[in-house]
PDB file of C-alpha atoms in Angstrom:
ATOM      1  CA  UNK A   1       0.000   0.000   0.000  1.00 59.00           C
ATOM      2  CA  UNK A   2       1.575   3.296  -0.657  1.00 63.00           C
ATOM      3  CA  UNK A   3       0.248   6.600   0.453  1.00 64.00           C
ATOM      4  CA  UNK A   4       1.047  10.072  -0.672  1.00 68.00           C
ATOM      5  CA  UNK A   5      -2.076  11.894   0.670  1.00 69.00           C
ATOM      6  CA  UNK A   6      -4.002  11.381   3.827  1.00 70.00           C
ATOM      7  CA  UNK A   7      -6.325   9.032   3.354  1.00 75.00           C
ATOM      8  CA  UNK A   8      -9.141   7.258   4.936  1.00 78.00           C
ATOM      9  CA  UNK A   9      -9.885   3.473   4.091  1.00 80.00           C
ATOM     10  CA  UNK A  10     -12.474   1.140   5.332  1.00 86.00           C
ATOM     11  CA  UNK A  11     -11.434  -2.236   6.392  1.00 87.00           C
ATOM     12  CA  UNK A  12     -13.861  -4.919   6.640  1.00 89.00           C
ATOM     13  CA  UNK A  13     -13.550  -8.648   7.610  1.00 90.00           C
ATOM     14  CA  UNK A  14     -16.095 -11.393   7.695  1.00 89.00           C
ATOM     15  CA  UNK A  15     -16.219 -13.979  10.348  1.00 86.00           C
ATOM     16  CA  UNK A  16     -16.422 -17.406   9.638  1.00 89.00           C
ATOM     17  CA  UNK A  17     -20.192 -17.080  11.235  1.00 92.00           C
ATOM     18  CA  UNK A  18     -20.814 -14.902   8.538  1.00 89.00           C
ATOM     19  CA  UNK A  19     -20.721 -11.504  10.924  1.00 91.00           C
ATOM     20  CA  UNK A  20     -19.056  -8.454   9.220  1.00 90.00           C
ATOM     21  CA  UNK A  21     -16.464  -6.229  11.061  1.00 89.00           C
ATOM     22  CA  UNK A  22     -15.654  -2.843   9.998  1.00 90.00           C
ATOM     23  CA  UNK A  23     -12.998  -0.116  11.245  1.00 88.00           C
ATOM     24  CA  UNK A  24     -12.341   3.079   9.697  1.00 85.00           C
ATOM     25  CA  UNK A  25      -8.322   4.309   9.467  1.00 81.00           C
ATOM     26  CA  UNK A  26      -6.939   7.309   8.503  1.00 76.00           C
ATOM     27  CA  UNK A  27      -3.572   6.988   7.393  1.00 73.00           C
ATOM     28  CA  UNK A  28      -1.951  10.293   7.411  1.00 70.00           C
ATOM     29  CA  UNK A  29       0.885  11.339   4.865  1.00 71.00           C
ATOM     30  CA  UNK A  30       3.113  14.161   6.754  1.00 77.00           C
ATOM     31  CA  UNK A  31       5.027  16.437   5.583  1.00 82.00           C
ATOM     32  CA  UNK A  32       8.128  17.619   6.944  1.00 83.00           C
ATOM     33  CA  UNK A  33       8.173  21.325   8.628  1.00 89.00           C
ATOM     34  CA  UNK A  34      11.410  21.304  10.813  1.00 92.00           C
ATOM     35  CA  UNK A  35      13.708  18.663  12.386  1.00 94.00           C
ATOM     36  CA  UNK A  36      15.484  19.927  15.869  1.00 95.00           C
ATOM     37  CA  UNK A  37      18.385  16.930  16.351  1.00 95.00           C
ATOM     38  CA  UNK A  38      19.047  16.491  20.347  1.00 94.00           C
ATOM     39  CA  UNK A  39      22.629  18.106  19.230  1.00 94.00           C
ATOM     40  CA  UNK A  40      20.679  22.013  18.931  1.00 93.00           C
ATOM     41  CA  UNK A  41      18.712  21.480  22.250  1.00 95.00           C
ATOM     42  CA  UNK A  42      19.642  22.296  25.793  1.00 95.00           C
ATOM     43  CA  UNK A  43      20.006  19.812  27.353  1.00 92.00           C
ATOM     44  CA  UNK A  44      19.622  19.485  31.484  1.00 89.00           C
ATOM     45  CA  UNK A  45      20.392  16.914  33.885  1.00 87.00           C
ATOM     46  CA  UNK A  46      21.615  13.678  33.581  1.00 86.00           C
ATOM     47  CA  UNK A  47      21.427  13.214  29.925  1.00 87.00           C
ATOM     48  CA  UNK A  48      24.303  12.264  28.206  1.00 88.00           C
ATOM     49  CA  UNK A  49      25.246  12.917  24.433  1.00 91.00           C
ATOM     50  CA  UNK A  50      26.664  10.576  22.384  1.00 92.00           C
ATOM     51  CA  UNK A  51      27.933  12.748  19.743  1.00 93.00           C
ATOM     52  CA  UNK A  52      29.342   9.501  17.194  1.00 93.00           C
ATOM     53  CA  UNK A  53      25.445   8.170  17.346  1.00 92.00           C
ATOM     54  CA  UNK A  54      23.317  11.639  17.764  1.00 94.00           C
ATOM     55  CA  UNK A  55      21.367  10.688  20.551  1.00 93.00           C
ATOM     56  CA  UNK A  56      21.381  11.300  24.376  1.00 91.00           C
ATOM     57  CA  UNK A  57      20.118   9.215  26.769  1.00 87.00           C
ATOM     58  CA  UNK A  58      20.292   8.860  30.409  1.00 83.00           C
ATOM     59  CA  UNK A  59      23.097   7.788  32.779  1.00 77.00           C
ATOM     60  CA  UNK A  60      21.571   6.216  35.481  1.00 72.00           C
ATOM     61  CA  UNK A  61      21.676   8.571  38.577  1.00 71.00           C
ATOM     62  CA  UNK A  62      19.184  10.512  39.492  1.00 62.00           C
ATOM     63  CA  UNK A  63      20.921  13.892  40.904  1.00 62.00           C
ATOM     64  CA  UNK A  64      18.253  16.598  39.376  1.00 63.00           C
ATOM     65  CA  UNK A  65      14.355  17.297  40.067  1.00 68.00           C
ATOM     66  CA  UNK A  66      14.118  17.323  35.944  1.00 79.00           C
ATOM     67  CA  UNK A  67      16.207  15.433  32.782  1.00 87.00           C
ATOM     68  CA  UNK A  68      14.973  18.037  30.087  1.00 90.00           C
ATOM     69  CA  UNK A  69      15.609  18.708  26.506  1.00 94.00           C
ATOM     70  CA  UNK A  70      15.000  22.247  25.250  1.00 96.00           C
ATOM     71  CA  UNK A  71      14.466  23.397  21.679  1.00 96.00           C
ATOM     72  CA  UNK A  72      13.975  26.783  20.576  1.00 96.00           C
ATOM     73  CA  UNK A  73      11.497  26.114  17.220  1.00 95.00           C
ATOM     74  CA  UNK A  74       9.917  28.596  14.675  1.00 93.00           C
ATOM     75  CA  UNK A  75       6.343  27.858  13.461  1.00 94.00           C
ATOM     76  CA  UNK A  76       6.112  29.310   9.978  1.00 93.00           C
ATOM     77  CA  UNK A  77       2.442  29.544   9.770  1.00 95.00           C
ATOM     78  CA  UNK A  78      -0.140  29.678  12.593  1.00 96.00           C
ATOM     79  CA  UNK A  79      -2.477  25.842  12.168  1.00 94.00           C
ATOM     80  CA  UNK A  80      -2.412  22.196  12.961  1.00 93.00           C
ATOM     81  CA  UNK A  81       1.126  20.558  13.236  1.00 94.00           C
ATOM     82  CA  UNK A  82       2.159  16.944  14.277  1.00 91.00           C
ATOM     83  CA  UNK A  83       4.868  17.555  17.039  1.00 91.00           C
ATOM     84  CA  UNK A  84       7.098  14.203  17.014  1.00 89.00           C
ATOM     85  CA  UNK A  85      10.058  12.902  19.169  1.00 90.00           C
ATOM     86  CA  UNK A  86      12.456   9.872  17.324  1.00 91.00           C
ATOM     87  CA  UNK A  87      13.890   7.312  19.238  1.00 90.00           C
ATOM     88  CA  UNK A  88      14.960   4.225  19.782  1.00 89.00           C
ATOM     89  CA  UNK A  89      14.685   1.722  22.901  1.00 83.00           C
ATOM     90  CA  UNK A  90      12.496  -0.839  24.652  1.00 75.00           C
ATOM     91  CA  UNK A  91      11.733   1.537  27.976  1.00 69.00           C
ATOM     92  CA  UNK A  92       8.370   2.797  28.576  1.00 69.00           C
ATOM     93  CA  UNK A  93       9.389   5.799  31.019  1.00 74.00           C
ATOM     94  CA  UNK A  94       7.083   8.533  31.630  1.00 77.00           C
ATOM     95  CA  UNK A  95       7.605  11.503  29.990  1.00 85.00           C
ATOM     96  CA  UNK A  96       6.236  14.844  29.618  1.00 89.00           C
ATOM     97  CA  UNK A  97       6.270  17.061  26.982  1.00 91.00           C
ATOM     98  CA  UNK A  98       6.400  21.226  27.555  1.00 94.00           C
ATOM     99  CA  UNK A  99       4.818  24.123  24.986  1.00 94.00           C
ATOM    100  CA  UNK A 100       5.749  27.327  26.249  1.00 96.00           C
ATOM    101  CA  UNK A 101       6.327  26.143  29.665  1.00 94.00           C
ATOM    102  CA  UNK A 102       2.875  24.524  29.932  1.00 94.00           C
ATOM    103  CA  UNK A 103       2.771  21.242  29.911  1.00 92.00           C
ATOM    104  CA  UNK A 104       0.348  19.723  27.132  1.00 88.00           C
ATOM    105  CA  UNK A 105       1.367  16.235  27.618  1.00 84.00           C
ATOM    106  CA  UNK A 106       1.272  13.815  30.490  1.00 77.00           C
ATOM    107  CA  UNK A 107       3.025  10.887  30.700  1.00 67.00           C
ATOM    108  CA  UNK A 108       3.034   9.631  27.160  1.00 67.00           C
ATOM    109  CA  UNK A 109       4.544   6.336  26.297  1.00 64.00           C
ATOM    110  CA  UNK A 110       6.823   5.274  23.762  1.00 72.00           C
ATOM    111  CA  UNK A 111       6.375   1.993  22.212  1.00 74.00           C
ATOM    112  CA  UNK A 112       9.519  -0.448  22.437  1.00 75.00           C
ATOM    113  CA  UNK A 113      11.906  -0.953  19.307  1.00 79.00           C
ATOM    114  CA  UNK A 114      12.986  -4.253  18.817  1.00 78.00           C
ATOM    115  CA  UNK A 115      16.129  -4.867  16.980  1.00 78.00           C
ATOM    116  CA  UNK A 116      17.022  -1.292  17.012  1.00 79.00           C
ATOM    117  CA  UNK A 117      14.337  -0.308  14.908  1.00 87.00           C
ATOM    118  CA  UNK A 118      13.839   3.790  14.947  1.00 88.00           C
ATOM    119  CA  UNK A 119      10.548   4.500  16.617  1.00 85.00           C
ATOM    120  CA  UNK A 120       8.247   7.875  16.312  1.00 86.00           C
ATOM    121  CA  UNK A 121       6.189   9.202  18.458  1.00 84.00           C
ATOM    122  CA  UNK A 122       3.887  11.958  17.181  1.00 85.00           C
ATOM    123  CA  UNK A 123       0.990  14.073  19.090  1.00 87.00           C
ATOM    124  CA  UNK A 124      -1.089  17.170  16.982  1.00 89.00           C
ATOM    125  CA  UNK A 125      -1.329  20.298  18.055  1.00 88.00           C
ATOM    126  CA  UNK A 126      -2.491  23.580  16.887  1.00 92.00           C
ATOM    127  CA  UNK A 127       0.568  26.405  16.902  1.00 94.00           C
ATOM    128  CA  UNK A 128       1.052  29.725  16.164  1.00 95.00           C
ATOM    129  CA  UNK A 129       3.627  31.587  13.985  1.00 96.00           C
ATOM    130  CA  UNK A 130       6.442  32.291  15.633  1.00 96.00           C
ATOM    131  CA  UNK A 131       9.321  31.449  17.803  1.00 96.00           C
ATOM    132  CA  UNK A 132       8.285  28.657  20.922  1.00 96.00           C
ATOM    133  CA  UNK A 133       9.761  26.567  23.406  1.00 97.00           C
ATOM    134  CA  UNK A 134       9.277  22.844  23.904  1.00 95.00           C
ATOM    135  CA  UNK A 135      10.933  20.727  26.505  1.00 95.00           C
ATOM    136  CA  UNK A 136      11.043  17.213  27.186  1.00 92.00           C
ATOM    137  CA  UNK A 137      10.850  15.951  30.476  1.00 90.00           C
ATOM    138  CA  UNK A 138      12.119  11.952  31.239  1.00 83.00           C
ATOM    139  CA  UNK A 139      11.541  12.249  35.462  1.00 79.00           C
ATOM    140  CA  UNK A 140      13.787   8.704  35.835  1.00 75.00           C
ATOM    141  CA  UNK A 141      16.948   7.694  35.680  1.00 73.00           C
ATOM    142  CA  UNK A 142      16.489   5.362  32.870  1.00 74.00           C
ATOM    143  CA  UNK A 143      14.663   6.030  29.416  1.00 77.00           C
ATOM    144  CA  UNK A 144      15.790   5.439  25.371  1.00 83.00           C
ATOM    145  CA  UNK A 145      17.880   7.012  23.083  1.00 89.00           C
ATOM    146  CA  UNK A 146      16.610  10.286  21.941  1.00 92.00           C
ATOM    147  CA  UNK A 147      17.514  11.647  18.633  1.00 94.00           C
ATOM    148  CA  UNK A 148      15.337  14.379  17.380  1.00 95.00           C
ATOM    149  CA  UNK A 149      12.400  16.805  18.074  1.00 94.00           C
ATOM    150  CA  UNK A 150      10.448  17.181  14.393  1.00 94.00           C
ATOM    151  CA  UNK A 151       7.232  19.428  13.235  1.00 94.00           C
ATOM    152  CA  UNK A 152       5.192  17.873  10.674  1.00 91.00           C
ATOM    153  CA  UNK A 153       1.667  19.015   9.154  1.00 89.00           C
ATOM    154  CA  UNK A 154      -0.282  16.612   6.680  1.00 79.00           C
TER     155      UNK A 154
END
């Protein structure tokens, strides 16, 4: 199946009673606004870079209230945007994502990567134009490999 444009399709599948099951999915085709690699954000507590890979993750210890990443981002239009974070990693940590210094996320999970496998996780949101803050918060001592902060719209 290849999609280029958002698109909604219809699944259906009978039962061997003869019953009929039927989910709508919208498959969404994004397209890239902005990628913000871990490298360009601030980063705060006990993160560490790995500069040879391009991720961070964390050490271990726990010496800080907060592990945050900070990116400075400009929103080129005001609308609806996909805010995404890539990783990779089998940990589902908390973590809690920051517009602005108000938190519009709680606790979102990441889903694990076997085999190394590069995972996405993406949440929309409605921005304005101009220049924002977001931070990512990862409260533990342990968590995956972050790589990059991206903006997409569809």
């Amino acid at each position: 199946l290849d999609i280029n444009q958002t698109s909604r399709l219809k699944i259906e599948a009978r039962q061997s009673d003869g019953s009929l099951a039927e989910q709508m999915v919208v498959v969404r085709a994004f397209n890239s606004v902005a990628d913000y690699p871990v490298a360009k954000a601030k980063v705060e507590g006990t993160f560490v870079y790995n500069e040879a890979g391009g991720f961070v993750e964390l050490s271990g210890e726990r010496r800080q209230e907060k592990n945050l990443l900070t990116w400075n981002i400009d929103v080129p239009a005001s609308g609806d945007y996909y805010i995404g974070i890539a990783y990779k990693g089998d940990n589902p940590v908390p973590s809690f994502l920051y517009l602005n210094g108000e938190e519009i996320s709680q606790n979102f999970g990441y889903k694990a990567t076997p085999g190394g496998e590069m995972g996405e996780f993406v949440m929309p949101f409605k921005l304005e134009k101009g220049n924002h803050t977001i931070q990512l918060d990862h409260p533990g001592r342990r968590g995956n490999r972050l790589y990059k902060l991206f903006i997409e719209q569809d």
